[in-house]
Tab-separated table of C-alpha atoms in Angstrom:
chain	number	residue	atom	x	y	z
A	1	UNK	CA	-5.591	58.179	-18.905
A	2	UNK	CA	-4.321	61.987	-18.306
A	3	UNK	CA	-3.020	63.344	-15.291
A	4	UNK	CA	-5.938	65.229	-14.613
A	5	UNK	CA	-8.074	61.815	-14.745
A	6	UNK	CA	-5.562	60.791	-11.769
A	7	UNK	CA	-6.189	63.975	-9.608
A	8	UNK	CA	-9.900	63.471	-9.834
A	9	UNK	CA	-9.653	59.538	-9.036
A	10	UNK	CA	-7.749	60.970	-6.048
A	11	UNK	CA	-9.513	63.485	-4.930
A	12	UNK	CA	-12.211	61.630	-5.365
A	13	UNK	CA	-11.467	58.366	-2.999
A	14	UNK	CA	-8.429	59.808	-1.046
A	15	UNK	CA	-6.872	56.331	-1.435
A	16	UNK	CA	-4.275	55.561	-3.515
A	17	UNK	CA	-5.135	51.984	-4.626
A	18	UNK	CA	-8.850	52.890	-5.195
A	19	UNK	CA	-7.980	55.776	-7.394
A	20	UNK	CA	-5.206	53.778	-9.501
A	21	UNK	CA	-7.877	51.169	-9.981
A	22	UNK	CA	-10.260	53.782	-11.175
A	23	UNK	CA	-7.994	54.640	-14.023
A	24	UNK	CA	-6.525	51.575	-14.610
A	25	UNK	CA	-2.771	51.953	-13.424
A	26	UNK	CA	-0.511	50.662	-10.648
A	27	UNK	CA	-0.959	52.417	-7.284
A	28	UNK	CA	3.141	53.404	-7.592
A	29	UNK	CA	2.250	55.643	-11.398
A	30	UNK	CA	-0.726	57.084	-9.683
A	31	UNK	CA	1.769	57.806	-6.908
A	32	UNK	CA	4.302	59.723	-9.019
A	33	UNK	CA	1.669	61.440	-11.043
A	34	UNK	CA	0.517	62.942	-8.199
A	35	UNK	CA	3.834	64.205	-6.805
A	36	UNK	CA	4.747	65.688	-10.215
A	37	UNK	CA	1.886	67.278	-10.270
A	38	UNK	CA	2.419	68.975	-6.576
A	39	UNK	CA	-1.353	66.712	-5.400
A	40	UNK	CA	-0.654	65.917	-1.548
A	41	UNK	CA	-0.790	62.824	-0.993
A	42	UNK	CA	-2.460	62.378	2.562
A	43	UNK	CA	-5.402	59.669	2.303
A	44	UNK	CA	-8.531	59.891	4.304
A	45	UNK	CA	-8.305	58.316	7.791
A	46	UNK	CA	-11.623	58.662	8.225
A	47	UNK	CA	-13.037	56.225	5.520
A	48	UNK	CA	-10.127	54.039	5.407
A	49	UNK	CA	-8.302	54.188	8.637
A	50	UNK	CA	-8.335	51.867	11.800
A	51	UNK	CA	-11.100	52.212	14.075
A	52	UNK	CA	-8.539	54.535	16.371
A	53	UNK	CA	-7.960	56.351	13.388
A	54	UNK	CA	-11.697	57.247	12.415
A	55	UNK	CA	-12.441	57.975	16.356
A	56	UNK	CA	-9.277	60.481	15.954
A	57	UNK	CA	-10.669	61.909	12.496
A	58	UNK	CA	-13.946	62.535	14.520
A	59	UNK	CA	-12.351	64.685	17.109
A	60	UNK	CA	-10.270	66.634	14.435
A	61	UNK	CA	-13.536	67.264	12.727
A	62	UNK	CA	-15.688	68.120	16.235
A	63	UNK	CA	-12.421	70.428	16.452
A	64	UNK	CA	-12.509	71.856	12.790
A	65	UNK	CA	-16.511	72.607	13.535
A	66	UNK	CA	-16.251	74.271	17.053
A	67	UNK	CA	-12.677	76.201	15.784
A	68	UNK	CA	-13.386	77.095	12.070
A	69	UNK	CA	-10.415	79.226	11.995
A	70	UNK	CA	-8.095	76.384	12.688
A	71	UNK	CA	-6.227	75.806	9.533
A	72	UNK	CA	-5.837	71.428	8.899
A	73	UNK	CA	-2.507	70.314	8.859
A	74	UNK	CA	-3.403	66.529	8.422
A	75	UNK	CA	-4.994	67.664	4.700
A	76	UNK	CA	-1.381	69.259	3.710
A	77	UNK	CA	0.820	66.431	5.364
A	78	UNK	CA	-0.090	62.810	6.095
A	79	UNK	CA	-0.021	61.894	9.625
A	80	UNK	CA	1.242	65.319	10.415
A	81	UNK	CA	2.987	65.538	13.986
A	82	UNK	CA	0.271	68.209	15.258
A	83	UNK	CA	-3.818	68.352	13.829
A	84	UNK	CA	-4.088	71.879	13.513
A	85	UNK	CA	-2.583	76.007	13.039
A	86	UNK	CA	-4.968	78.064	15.284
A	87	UNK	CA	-3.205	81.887	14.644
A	88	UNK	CA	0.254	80.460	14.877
A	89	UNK	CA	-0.517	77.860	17.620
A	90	UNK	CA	-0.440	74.318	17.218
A	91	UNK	CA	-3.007	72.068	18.788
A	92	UNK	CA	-3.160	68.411	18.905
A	93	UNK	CA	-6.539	66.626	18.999
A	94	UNK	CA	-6.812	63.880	21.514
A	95	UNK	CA	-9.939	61.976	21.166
A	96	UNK	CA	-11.096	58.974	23.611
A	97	UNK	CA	-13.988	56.726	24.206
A	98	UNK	CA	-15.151	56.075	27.790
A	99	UNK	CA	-13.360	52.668	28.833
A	100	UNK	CA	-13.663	50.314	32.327
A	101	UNK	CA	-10.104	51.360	34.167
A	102	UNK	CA	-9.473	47.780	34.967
A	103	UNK	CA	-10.984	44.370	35.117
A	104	UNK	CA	-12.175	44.574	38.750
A	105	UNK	CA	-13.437	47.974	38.797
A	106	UNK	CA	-17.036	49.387	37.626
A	107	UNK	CA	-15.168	52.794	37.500
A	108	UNK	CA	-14.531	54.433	33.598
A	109	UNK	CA	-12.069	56.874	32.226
A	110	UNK	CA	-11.012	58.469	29.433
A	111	UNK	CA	-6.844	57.889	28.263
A	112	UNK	CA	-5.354	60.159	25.928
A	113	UNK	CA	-1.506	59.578	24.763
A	114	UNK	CA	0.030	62.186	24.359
A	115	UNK	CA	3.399	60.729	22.828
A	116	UNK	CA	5.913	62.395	20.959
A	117	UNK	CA	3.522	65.622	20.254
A	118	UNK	CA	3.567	66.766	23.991
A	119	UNK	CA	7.114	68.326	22.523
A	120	UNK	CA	5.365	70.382	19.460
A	121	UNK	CA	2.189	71.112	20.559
A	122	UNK	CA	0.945	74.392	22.570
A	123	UNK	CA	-2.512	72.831	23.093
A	124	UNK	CA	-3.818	69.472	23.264
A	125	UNK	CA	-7.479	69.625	22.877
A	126	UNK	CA	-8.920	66.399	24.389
A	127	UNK	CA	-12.179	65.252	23.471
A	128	UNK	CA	-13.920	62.783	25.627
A	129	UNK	CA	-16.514	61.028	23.669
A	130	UNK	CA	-19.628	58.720	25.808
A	131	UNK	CA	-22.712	57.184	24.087
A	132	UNK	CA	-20.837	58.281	20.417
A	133	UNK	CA	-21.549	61.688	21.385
A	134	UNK	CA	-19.294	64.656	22.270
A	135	UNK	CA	-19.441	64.613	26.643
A	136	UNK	CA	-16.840	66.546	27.373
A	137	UNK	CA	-13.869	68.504	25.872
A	138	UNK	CA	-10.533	69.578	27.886
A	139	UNK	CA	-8.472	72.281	26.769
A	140	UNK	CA	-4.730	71.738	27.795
A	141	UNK	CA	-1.812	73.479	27.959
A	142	UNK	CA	1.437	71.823	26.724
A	143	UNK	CA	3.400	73.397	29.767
A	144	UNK	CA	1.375	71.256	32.060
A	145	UNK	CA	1.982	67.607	30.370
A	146	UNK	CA	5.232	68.179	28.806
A	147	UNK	CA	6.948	65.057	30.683
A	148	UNK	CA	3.661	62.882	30.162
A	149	UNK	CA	3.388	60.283	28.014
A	150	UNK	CA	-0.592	59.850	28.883
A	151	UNK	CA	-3.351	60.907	30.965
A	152	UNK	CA	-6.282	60.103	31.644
A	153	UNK	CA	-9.764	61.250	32.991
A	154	UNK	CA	-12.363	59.242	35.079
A	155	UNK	CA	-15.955	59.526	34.419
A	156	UNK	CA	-16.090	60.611	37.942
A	157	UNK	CA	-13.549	63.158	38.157
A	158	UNK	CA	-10.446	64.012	38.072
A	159	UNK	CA	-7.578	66.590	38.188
A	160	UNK	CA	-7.769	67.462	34.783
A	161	UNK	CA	-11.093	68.762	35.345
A	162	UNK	CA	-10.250	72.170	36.133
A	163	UNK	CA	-9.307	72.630	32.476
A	164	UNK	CA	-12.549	71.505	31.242
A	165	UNK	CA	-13.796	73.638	29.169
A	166	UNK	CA	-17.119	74.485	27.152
A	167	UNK	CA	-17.588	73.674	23.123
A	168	UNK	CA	-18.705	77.052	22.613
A	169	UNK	CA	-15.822	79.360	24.350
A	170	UNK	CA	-12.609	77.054	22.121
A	171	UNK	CA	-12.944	79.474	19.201
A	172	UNK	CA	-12.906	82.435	21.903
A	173	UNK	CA	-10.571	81.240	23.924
A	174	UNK	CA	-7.802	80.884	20.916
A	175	UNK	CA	-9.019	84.602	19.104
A	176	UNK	CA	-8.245	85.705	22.685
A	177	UNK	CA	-4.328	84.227	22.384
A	178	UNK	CA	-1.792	87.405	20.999
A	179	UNK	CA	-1.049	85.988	17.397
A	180	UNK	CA	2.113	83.833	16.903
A	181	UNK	CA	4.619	83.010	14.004
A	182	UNK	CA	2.782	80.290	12.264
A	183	UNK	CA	3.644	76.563	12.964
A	184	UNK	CA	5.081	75.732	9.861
């Protein structure tokens, strides 16, 4: 088994375990192989994540498509504290399903969390999803939620919905920003 046999396992499946087995070593040599060799080790929530994971992993991608410029900070760090570079800014992805607001209401919303990254990010990008399909997406300043630790959207309305925004003006909207020192 060569090193370059473990790169390829791992690029390959994106999960440590899968790739060891693939070669025939312990998860842990696999591991180390791939640090010496400078590999990032950031797995693939998308395949192998929770179901909140994959649903986040779909908005980073919906993201990625409608803002090709936006360099992926999740593929050079694991779990990285903010989803994407967009010319120096950083933007967190917020994806959420349409949920009932309580037991004894008919009414839906959408609840994003903004924890811990409403103090790195510039943008938060939320990304309502209804029917598995893209409904709407919201484009928000950090300057506006910087004490919030959530917020949330109702199907019928709500505050938030002056910063609604359309799929097709994100990439504008960020190659109209003045360019800024880079995140990292």
């Amino acid at each position: 088994m060569s090193n370059q046999a473990c790169i390829e396992a791992y690029d390959k499946h994106k999960n440590l375990k899968l790739a060891a087995d693939e070669v025939g070593i312990k998860w842990q040599q696999l591991y180390t192989i791939l640090i010496k060799e400078g590999v990032k080790v950031t797995g693939d929530k998308a395949r192998y994540g929770s179901d909140s994971d994959k649903l986040a992993a779909e908005g980073e991608r919906i993201f990625k498509e409608l803002v090709p410029i936006a360099k992926d900070l999740n593929a050079e760090q694991f779990q990285s504290k903010i989803d994407f570079d967009v010319l120096g800014y950083s933007v967190d992805v917020k994806t959420s399903t349409l949920k009932k607001s309580n037991c004894r209401s008919e009414s839906k919303r959408w609840a994003f969390s903004l924890k811990k990254q409403e103090y790195f990010a510039d943008f938060f990008v939320c990304i309502a999803i209804k029917d598995n399909k893209l409904h709407k997406i919201y484009l928000i300043p950090c300057e506006l939620v910087r004490y919030y630790q959530s917020i949330s959207m109702s199907e019928n309305g709500s505050k938030w919905d002056d910063y609604l925004v359309k799929p097709e003006d994100l990439l504008d909207f960020f190659k109209s920003l003045p360019t800024k020192e880079t995140v990292h």
